[in-house]
Each structure stands twice: as C-alpha cells, then as structure tokens.
Amino acid sequence: MKAVTTEHHRAHDVRDEVYLGVPIPAHEVVQRAGIIKGALVADGGFDLVEPTEHGELPILAVHDRGLLRFLEEAWGEVRRQAIGRQSLVADTYPSLAMFEGMSREAIAKLREPAAIGGRAGWWGLDSSNPIVPGTYEAARWAVDVALTAVDLVLGGERTVYGLCRPPGHHAARSMAAGYCFFNNAAIAAEAIVRATGERVAILDVDYHHGNGTQQIFWRRGDVLYASIHGDPMRVYPFFLGHADEVGEGDGVGMNVNLPLPAEAGDELYLEALDRALEAINATPGSIVVVSLGFDTYRDDPIGDFALTRAAYAEAGRRVAALGRRLVILQEGGYHLPSLGKNAVAWLRGVEPVG
Ligand SMILES: [Zn+2]
C-alpha cells in the first residue's frame, strides 16, 4: 500500500493547548506522525511517497478565502501586533446569542476585526487549537498529503493512506477548530467529485464528530457523510453530531450520524460501522474517503470508548469489503504508545499483503 507522508508537519510544533481555561500539555503533537510513520516502515508493507504541491485552488473549493488568508497571515500579525505569546489562542468567540434579533442585513455587516486575537476568534471555535509559527506551512502540506493520495487513487491505486497532520475534520468552510485548520478529507472528497463526476462517500471513524465535514457538505446530494463518534451531549464538538442531523435541501439523507455512549466496545462499535457501511453501499460511487482516528482506542486520553486493536483490523476488513477504492486520511488518536500499532492493524485489515 502506498502511504503519503512528509516531514513538513513538524513545523506545527504545539506544546500546550487550553482545556477548560487552563493550559495543559498538547495532545496533537509532532511525535504522533513520527510514531505512525515509524510503524509503517517497521511493517515493511508500505511504500512511502512524498506529497506534491497542489496550490490554493483545491482548498478554496471548500474553504472561505478569508480563513486561508487568516491562517497565512496569523503568525506575522502576532509579531507585528507585538503579542508576547508562544502561540495564538483566541479567548473571544462570536456566539449566536450575540446577534439575536439582528436582521440578515445587519448580520451581513458584521466584519472581521483587525486585532489578531479578534481575528482568531472570528475564524475559530475553541481554545484547543493554538496557532504557532509553522501552523500554516504544516496545514498546507497536510492538504497536499490528502490530494496526493487522491491523485494516486485516481491514477489506479486501489487503496492509499495519507498521514495528514494536522488533522482536518473539525475545520468548517469558514472555521478552524479542534486541532484542525483545513479540512483535508473534505478537500479530498471535493477534488474526487470534480475529477470523476461521481458521488463520493466519506466514512469518519475518528472518535469525534467531524462537524466541519458535515457543515461543508450539509446541503450536498453528491457527498455522503457517515460518522461514528462519541455522543455530543457528552463530548466535543458538543453542538453538532446528533443522529437527527440528516442534511437539508439536496443533502437530505446524505448525512448519517451514529453517536455512541461512553465505554462503547468492539461489538457496539462494529455494529455502528455496519450501519455506516450500509449507507455507503446504498450510495453510488467507486471511491470512499476515510477519516481515520484512533482516539476510539480504550487507552486514549481524550476518547472514552473501549476499542481493542482487534476491532481496528476487523474494521479495516469490513471497509475493504465495500469493494471500493479508498483514500484513507489520518485524523486523531492521542495514545502515543499504541498509535503506530493501531494504524498498522487498521491498514493491514484493509490490505493484508503487500
Ligand atoms: Zn478525534
């Protein structure tokens, strides 16, 4: 199996994140990608490929230009505005309630502030997502990893893994969030739709609901989004991810949320996976984008599921049994000692030999 990896992710070297108002050691760290890459090399069955640059256009097919410009300019503005911090973390985010009663016209006049702290709130959701000097560089390369994986699959590869870091599925059209800046999986899916004219399914098996991917394709009839995740009544991203969110307009029925309770184990999880795969089977198309996360693991410090490694191998087998080509992109997973073995188990489940 070809695996697209790059060392450029190292530029996004985050040390702390803010959780419930208090700085804690970051979970989404540089070591994550190195551990997975090391496990792929040790396995011997993966052909490592460098990404190629794809420019801004595929990103702008999915994201607001303002988000791209903000991320590009953010660190330079931190320095120009003499903010004496190691990273940029907003503390003021627009709430829906702030604009209650205002007309559509009045809301349309709202504008991005000039102060970089305000800009970070304008384009952000939460404080777990610090921007450091190399964030933009790394986030751009993560998109290129995803798009190179797409190129390889469109070129005839059956299954390609893209080791994206930073991850992407919380990033919406106009919002960075939850360790994510650009939505790698959504950009990949959009590129596939445009290249093939086919419908595309996105299977999101990260522990968290991919609110960004859901938002981007909410009204789209040509992209199916199916996600298995911790119930948002209990966990991040809190405000989206419920089972009754099914899409609107052309997208009705093309959004499938499967929230699970705490301590969900292999059996419950694989049942939910079967339901997601049924929805994908019922949708035409030949390519599936997988948002792959291992924060579902029983020892993960963020997630509260109880999956074992055996479930990952089985999940890989069941996804492969769809008989579709796969663009598999890395999202979360924060238990460093297990991360590499879990990734190899899942990918080897898909493709046992070679
Ligand atoms: Zn996650």
Coordinates of N, CA, C and O in Angstrom, one line a residue, residues 16-96:
D16 N 1.4 23.3 24.1 CA 0.3 23.4 25.0 C -1.0 23.7 24.3 O -1.0 24.2 23.2
E17 N -2.1 23.2 24.9 CA -3.4 23.6 24.5 C -4.2 24.1 25.7 O -3.8 23.9 26.9
V18 N -5.3 24.8 25.5 CA -6.1 25.3 26.6 C -7.3 24.5 26.8 O -8.1 24.3 25.8
Y19 N -7.5 23.8 27.9 CA -8.6 23.0 28.2 C -9.4 23.5 29.4 O -8.8 23.6 30.5
L20 N -10.6 23.9 29.3 CA -11.4 24.5 30.3 C -10.7 25.6 31.0 O -10.6 25.8 32.2
G21 N -10.0 26.4 30.1 CA -9.4 27.7 30.6 C -8.0 27.5 31.1 O -7.4 28.5 31.5
V22 N -7.5 26.3 31.2 CA -6.2 26.1 31.8 C -5.2 25.5 30.8 O -5.6 24.5 30.1
P23 N -4.0 26.0 30.7 CA -3.1 25.4 29.7 C -2.7 23.9 30.2 O -2.4 23.7 31.4
I24 N -2.7 23.0 29.3 CA -2.3 21.6 29.6 C -1.4 21.2 28.4 O -1.4 21.8 27.4
P25 N -0.5 20.2 28.6 CA 0.3 19.7 27.6 C -0.6 19.3 26.3 O -1.6 18.7 26.5
A26 N -0.1 19.7 25.2 CA -0.9 19.4 24.0 C -1.0 17.9 23.7 O -0.1 17.1 24.0
H27 N -2.1 17.5 23.1 CA -2.3 16.1 22.7 C -1.9 15.9 21.3 O -1.4 14.9 20.9
E28 N -2.2 16.9 20.4 CA -1.9 16.8 19.0 C -0.5 17.3 18.7 O -0.3 18.4 18.3
V29 N 0.5 16.4 19.0 CA 1.9 16.7 19.0 C 2.6 16.1 17.8 O 2.2 15.2 17.1
V30 N 3.8 16.7 17.5 CA 4.7 16.3 16.4 C 4.9 14.8 16.4 O 4.9 14.1 15.4
Q31 N 5.1 14.2 17.6 CA 5.5 12.8 17.7 C 4.5 11.9 17.1 O 4.8 10.8 16.7
R32 N 3.2 12.3 17.1 CA 2.2 11.4 16.5 C 2.5 10.9 15.1 O 2.4 9.7 14.9
A33 N 2.8 11.8 14.2 CA 3.1 11.4 12.9 C 4.3 10.6 12.8 O 4.4 9.6 12.0
G34 N 5.3 10.9 13.6 CA 6.6 10.1 13.5 C 6.4 8.7 14.0 O 6.9 7.7 13.4
I35 N 5.5 8.5 15.0 CA 5.2 7.2 15.5 C 4.5 6.3 14.4 O 4.8 5.2 14.2
I36 N 3.5 6.9 13.8 CA 2.8 6.2 12.8 C 3.7 5.9 11.6 O 3.8 4.7 11.1
K37 N 4.5 6.9 11.2 CA 5.4 6.6 10.0 C 6.4 5.5 10.4 O 6.7 4.6 9.6
G38 N 6.9 5.5 11.6 CA 7.9 4.5 12.1 C 7.3 3.1 12.0 O 7.9 2.1 11.6
A39 N 6.0 3.0 12.4 CA 5.3 1.7 12.4 C 5.1 1.2 11.0 O 5.2 0.0 10.7
L40 N 4.8 2.1 10.1 CA 4.6 1.7 8.6 C 6.0 1.2 8.1 O 6.0 0.2 7.4
V41 N 7.0 1.9 8.4 CA 8.4 1.5 7.9 C 8.7 0.1 8.5 O 9.2 -0.8 7.8
A42 N 8.5 0.0 9.8 CA 8.8 -1.3 10.5 C 8.0 -2.5 9.9 O 8.5 -3.6 9.8
D43 N 6.8 -2.2 9.6 CA 5.9 -3.2 9.0 C 6.5 -3.7 7.7 O 6.4 -4.9 7.4
G44 N 7.0 -2.8 6.9 CA 7.7 -3.2 5.6 C 6.7 -3.3 4.4 O 7.1 -3.4 3.3
G45 N 5.4 -3.2 4.7 CA 4.4 -3.4 3.6 C 3.9 -2.1 3.0 O 3.0 -2.1 2.2
F46 N 4.5 -1.0 3.4 CA 4.1 0.3 2.9 C 5.1 1.0 2.1 O 6.3 1.0 2.4
D47 N 4.7 1.5 0.9 CA 5.6 2.2 0.0 C 5.4 3.7 0.3 O 4.4 4.3 -0.1
L48 N 6.4 4.3 0.9 CA 6.3 5.7 1.3 C 6.5 6.7 0.2 O 7.5 6.6 -0.6
V49 N 5.6 7.6 0.0 CA 5.6 8.6 -1.1 C 5.5 10.0 -0.5 O 4.8 10.3 0.4
E50 N 6.3 10.9 -1.1 CA 6.3 12.3 -0.7 C 5.1 13.0 -1.4 O 4.8 12.7 -2.5
P51 N 4.4 14.0 -0.7 CA 3.3 14.7 -1.4 C 3.9 15.7 -2.4 O 5.0 16.1 -2.3
T52 N 3.0 16.1 -3.3 CA 3.4 17.2 -4.3 C 2.5 18.3 -4.0 O 1.4 18.2 -3.4
E53 N 2.9 19.5 -4.3 CA 2.1 20.7 -4.0 C 1.0 20.9 -5.0 O 1.1 20.7 -6.2
H54 N -0.2 21.3 -4.5 CA -1.4 21.4 -5.3 C -1.9 22.9 -5.3 O -3.0 23.1 -5.9
G55 N -1.3 23.8 -4.6 CA -1.7 25.2 -4.6 C -3.0 25.4 -3.8 O -3.5 24.6 -3.1
E56 N -3.5 26.7 -3.9 CA -4.7 27.1 -3.1 C -6.0 26.7 -3.7 O -7.0 26.6 -2.9
L57 N -6.1 26.4 -5.0 CA -7.4 26.3 -5.6 C -8.2 25.1 -5.0 O -9.4 25.3 -4.7
P58 N -7.7 24.0 -4.8 CA -8.5 22.9 -4.2 C -8.9 23.2 -2.8 O -10.0 22.8 -2.3
I59 N -8.2 24.1 -2.0 CA -8.6 24.5 -0.7 C -9.8 25.5 -0.8 O -10.8 25.4 -0.1
L60 N -9.7 26.4 -1.8 CA -10.7 27.4 -2.0 C -12.0 26.8 -2.5 O -13.1 27.4 -2.5
A61 N -11.9 25.6 -3.0 CA -13.1 24.9 -3.5 C -14.0 24.5 -2.3 O -15.2 24.1 -2.4
V62 N -13.4 24.5 -1.1 CA -14.1 24.0 0.1 C -14.1 25.1 1.2 O -15.1 25.2 1.9
H63 N -13.1 25.9 1.3 CA -13.0 26.9 2.4 C -13.1 28.3 1.9 O -12.8 28.6 0.8
D64 N -13.6 29.2 2.8 CA -13.6 30.6 2.6 C -12.2 31.2 2.4 O -11.3 30.8 3.2
R65 N -12.0 32.1 1.4 CA -10.7 32.6 1.2 C -10.2 33.4 2.5 O -9.0 33.4 2.7
G66 N -11.1 33.9 3.2 CA -10.7 34.7 4.4 C -10.1 33.8 5.5 O -9.1 34.2 6.2
L67 N -10.5 32.5 5.6 CA -9.9 31.6 6.5 C -8.4 31.3 6.1 O -7.5 31.3 6.9
L68 N -8.3 31.1 4.8 CA -7.0 30.8 4.2 C -6.0 32.0 4.5 O -4.9 31.8 5.0
R69 N -6.5 33.2 4.2 CA -5.7 34.4 4.4 C -5.3 34.6 5.9 O -4.2 34.9 6.2
F70 N -6.3 34.4 6.7 CA -6.1 34.5 8.2 C -5.0 33.5 8.6 O -4.0 33.9 9.3
L71 N -5.1 32.3 8.2 CA -4.1 31.3 8.7 C -2.7 31.6 8.1 O -1.7 31.5 8.8
E72 N -2.7 32.2 6.9 CA -1.4 32.5 6.2 C -0.8 33.7 7.0 O 0.4 33.8 7.2
E73 N -1.6 34.7 7.4 CA -1.1 35.9 8.0 C -1.0 35.9 9.5 O -0.3 36.8 10.1
A74 N -1.6 34.9 10.1 CA -1.8 35.0 11.6 C -0.5 35.2 12.3 O -0.4 36.1 13.2
W75 N 0.6 34.4 12.0 CA 1.8 34.5 12.9 C 2.5 35.8 12.7 O 3.0 36.4 13.6
G76 N 2.5 36.3 11.4 CA 3.1 37.6 11.1 C 2.4 38.7 11.8 O 3.1 39.6 12.3
E77 N 1.1 38.6 12.0 CA 0.3 39.6 12.7 C 0.6 39.5 14.2 O 0.6 40.6 14.9
V78 N 0.8 38.3 14.7 CA 1.1 38.2 16.1 C 2.3 39.0 16.4 O 2.4 39.7 17.4
R79 N 3.3 38.8 15.5 CA 4.6 39.5 15.7 C 4.4 41.0 15.5 O 4.9 41.9 16.3
R80 N 3.7 41.4 14.4 CA 3.6 42.8 14.1 C 2.8 43.6 15.2 O 3.1 44.7 15.5
Q81 N 1.8 42.9 15.8 CA 1.0 43.5 16.8 C 1.6 43.3 18.2 O 0.9 43.6 19.2
A82 N 2.8 42.7 18.2 CA 3.6 42.6 19.4 C 2.8 41.9 20.5 O 2.7 42.3 21.7
I83 N 2.3 40.7 20.2 CA 1.6 39.8 21.2 C 2.7 38.9 21.7 O 3.2 38.1 21.0
G84 N 3.0 39.1 22.9 CA 4.1 38.3 23.5 C 3.7 36.9 24.0 O 3.7 36.7 25.2
R85 N 3.4 36.1 23.1 CA 2.9 34.7 23.4 C 3.6 33.7 22.5 O 4.0 34.0 21.4
Q86 N 3.8 32.5 23.0 CA 4.4 31.4 22.2 C 3.4 30.9 21.1 O 3.9 30.2 20.2
S87 N 2.1 31.1 21.4 CA 1.2 30.6 20.4 C 0.0 31.5 20.4 O -0.2 32.3 21.4
L88 N -0.8 31.5 19.4 CA -2.0 32.4 19.3 C -3.2 31.5 19.6 O -3.6 30.5 18.9
V89 N -3.9 31.9 20.7 CA -5.2 31.2 21.1 C -6.2 32.3 21.4 O -6.0 33.1 22.3
A90 N -7.3 32.3 20.7 CA -8.3 33.3 21.0 C -9.0 33.0 22.3 O -9.0 31.9 22.8
D91 N -9.6 34.1 22.9 CA -10.4 33.9 24.1 C -11.8 34.5 23.9 O -12.6 34.4 24.8
T92 N -12.1 35.1 22.7 CA -13.4 35.7 22.5 C -13.9 35.1 21.1 O -13.3 35.4 20.1
Y93 N -15.0 34.4 21.2 CA -15.5 33.8 20.0 C -17.0 34.3 19.8 O -17.7 34.4 20.8
P94 N -17.4 34.6 18.6 CA -18.7 35.0 18.4 C -19.7 33.9 18.8 O -19.6 32.8 18.3
S95 N -20.7 34.3 19.6 CA -21.8 33.3 19.9 C -23.0 33.7 19.2 O -23.3 34.9 18.9
L96 N -23.8 32.7 18.8 CA -25.1 33.0 18.1 C -25.9 34.0 18.8 O -26.6 34.9 18.3

